[in-house]
PDB file of C-alpha atoms in Angstrom:
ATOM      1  CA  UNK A   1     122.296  29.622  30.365  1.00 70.00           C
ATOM      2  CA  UNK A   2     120.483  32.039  32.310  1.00 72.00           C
ATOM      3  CA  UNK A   3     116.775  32.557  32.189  1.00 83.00           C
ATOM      4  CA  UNK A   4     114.762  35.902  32.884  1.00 89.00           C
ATOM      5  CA  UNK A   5     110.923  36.125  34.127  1.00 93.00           C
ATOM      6  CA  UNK A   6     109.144  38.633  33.522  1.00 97.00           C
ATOM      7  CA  UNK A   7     105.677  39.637  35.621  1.00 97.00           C
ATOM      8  CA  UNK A   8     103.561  41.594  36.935  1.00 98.00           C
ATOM      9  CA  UNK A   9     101.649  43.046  33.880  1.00 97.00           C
ATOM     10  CA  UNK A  10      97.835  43.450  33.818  1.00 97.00           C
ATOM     11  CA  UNK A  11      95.208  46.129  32.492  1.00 98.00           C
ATOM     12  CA  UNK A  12      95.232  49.642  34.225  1.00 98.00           C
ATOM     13  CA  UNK A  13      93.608  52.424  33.788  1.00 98.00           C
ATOM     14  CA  UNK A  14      94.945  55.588  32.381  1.00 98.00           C
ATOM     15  CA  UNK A  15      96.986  57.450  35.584  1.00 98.00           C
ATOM     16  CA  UNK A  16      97.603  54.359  37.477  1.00 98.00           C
ATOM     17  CA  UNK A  17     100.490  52.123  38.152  1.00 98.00           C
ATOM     18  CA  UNK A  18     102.168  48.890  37.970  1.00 98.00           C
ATOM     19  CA  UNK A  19     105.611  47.556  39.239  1.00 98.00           C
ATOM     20  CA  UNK A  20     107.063  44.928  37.108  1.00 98.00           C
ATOM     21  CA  UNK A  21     109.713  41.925  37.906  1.00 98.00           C
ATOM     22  CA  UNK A  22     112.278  40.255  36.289  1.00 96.00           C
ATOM     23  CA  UNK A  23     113.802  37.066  37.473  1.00 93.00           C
ATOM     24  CA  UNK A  24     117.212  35.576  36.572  1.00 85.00           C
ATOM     25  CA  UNK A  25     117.512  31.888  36.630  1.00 79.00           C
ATOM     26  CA  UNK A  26     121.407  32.557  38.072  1.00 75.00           C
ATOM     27  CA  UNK A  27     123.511  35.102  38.616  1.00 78.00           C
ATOM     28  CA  UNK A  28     124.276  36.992  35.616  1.00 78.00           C
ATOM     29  CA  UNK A  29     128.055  38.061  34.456  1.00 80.00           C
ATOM     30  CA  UNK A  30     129.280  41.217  36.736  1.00 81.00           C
ATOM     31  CA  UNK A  31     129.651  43.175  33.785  1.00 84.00           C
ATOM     32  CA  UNK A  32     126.076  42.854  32.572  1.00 89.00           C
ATOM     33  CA  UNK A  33     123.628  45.187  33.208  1.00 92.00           C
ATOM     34  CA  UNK A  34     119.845  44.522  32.840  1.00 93.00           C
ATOM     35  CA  UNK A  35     117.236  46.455  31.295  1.00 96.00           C
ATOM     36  CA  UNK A  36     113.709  46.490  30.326  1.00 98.00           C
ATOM     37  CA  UNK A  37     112.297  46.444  26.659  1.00 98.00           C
ATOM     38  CA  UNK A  38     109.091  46.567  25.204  1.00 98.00           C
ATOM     39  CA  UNK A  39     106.842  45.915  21.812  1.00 98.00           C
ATOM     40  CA  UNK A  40     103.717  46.971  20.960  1.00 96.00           C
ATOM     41  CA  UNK A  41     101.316  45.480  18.725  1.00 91.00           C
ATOM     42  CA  UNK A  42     102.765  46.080  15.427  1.00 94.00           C
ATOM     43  CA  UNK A  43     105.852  48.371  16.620  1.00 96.00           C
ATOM     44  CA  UNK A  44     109.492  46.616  16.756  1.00 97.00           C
ATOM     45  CA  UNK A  45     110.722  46.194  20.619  1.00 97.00           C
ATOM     46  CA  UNK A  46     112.558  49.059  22.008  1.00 96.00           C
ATOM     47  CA  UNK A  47     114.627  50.143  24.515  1.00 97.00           C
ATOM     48  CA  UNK A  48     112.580  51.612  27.839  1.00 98.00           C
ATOM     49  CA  UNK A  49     114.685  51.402  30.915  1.00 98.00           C
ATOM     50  CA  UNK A  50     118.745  50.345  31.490  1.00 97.00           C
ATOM     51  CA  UNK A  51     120.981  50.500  34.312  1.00 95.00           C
ATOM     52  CA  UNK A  52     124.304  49.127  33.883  1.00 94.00           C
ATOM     53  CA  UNK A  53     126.836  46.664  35.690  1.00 91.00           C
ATOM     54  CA  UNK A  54     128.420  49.747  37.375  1.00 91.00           C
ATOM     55  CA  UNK A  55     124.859  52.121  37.875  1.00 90.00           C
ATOM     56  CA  UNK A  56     124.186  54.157  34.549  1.00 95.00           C
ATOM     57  CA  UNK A  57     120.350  54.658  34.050  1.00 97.00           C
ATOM     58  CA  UNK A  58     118.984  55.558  31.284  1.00 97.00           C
ATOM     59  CA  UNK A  59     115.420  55.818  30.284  1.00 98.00           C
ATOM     60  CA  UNK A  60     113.764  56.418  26.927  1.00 97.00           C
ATOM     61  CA  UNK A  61     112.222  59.808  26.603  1.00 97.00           C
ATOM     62  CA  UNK A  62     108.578  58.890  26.523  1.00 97.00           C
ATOM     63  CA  UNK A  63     108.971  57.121  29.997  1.00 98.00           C
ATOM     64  CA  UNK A  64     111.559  59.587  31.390  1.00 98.00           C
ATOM     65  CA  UNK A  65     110.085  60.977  34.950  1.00 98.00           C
ATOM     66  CA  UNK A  66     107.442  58.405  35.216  1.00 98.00           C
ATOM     67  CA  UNK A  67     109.545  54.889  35.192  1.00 98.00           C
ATOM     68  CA  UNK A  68     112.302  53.994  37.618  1.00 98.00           C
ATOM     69  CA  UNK A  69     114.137  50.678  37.248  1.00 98.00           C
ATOM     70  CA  UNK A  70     115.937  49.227  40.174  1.00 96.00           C
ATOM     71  CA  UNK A  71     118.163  46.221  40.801  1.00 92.00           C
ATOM     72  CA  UNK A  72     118.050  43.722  43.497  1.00 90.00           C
ATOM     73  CA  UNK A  73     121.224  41.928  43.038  1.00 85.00           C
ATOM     74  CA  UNK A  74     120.865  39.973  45.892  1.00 88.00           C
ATOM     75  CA  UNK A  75     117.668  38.500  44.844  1.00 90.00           C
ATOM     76  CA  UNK A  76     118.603  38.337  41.039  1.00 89.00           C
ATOM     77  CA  UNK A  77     115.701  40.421  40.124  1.00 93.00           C
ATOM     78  CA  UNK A  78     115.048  43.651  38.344  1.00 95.00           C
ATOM     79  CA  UNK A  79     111.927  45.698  38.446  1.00 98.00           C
ATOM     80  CA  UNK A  80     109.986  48.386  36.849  1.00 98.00           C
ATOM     81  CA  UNK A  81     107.879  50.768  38.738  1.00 98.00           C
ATOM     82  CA  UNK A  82     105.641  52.693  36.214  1.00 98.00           C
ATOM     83  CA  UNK A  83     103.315  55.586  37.371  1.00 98.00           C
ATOM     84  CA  UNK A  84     101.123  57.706  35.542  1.00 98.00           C
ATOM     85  CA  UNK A  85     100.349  55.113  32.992  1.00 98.00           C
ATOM     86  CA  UNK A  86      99.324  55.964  29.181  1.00 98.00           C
ATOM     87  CA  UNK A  87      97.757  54.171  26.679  1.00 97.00           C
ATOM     88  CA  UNK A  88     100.387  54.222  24.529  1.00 97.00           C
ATOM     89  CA  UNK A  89     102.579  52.287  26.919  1.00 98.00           C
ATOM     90  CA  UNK A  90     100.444  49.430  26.489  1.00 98.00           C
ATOM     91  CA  UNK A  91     103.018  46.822  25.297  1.00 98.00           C
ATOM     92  CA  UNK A  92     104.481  43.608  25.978  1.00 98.00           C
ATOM     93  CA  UNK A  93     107.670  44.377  28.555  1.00 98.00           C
ATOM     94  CA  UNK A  94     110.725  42.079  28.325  1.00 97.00           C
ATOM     95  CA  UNK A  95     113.283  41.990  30.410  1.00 96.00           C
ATOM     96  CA  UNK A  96     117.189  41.490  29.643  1.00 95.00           C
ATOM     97  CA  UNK A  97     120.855  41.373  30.650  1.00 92.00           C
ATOM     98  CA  UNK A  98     124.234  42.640  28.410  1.00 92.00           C
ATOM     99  CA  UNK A  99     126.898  44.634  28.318  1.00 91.00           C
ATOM    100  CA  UNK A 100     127.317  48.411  28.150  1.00 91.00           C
ATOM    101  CA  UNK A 101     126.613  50.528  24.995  1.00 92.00           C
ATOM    102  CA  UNK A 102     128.688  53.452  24.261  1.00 90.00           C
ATOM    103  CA  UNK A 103     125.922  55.568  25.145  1.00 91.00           C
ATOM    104  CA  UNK A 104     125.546  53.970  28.518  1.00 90.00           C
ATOM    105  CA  UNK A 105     122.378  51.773  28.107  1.00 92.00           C
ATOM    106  CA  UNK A 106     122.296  47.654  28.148  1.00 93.00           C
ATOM    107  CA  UNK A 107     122.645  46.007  24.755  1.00 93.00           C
ATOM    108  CA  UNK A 108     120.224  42.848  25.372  1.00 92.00           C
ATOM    109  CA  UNK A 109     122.580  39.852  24.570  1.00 90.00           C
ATOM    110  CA  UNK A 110     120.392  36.921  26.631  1.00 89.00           C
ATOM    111  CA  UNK A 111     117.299  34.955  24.939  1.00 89.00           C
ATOM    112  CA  UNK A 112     113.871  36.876  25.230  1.00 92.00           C
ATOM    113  CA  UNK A 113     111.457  35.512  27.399  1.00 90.00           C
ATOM    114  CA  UNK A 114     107.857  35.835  26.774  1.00 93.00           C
ATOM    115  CA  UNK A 115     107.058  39.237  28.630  1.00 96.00           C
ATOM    116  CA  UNK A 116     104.651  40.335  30.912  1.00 98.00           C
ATOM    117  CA  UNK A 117     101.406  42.480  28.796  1.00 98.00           C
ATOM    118  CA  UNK A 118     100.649  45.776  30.210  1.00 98.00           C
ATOM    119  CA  UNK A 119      97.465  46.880  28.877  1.00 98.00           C
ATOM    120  CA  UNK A 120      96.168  50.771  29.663  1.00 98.00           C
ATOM    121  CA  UNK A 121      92.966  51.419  28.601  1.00 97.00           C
ATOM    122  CA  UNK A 122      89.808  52.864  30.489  1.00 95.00           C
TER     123      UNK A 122
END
């Protein structure tokens, strides 16, 4: 079954930036999209970014305007590029793969990995 990878994580300070990957072990099912996910300490895991099988993104409001997810299909890889961090994205990010919700985001259907930790503190 397929496998996803998450990395690039680290700590960051306030303002600054990190880009994320997500690696599938194969290609997933054409009418999966993939989207990223994340929990914070405490907090259940929640939706962040989603683009689906046939280009819908949506974003979560808190991230809207400062996270952009993109798809190399090619490369079985998704990423997250996430300027003007906050501390209150500080989380561990997951990555996943489903099929499309009736409001256009990614309903996670694969196993969760372990993440990647983004930590933003000064």
């Amino acid at each position: 079954q397929v496998q996803l990878v998450e990395s690039g994580g680290g700590l960051v300070q306030p303002g600054g930036s990190l880009r994320l990957s997500c690696t599938y072990s194969e290609t997933i099912r054409s009418t999966y999209g993939v989207g990223w996910y994340r929990q914070a300490p405490g907090k259940q895991r929640d939706r962040v970014a989603t683009s689906t099988y046939d280009g819908h993104i949506r974003y979560s409001d808190s991230v809207k305007g400062r996270f952009t997810i993109s798809r190399d299909n090619a490369k079985n890889s998704v990423y997250l590029q996430m300027n003007s961090l906050k501390p209150e994205d500080t989380a561990v990010y997951y990555c996943n793969a489903g099929e499309t919700s009736a409001y256009m985001t990614v309903i996670p259907l694969r196993p969760w990995g372990q993440g990647t930790q983004v930590t933003v503190s000064s």
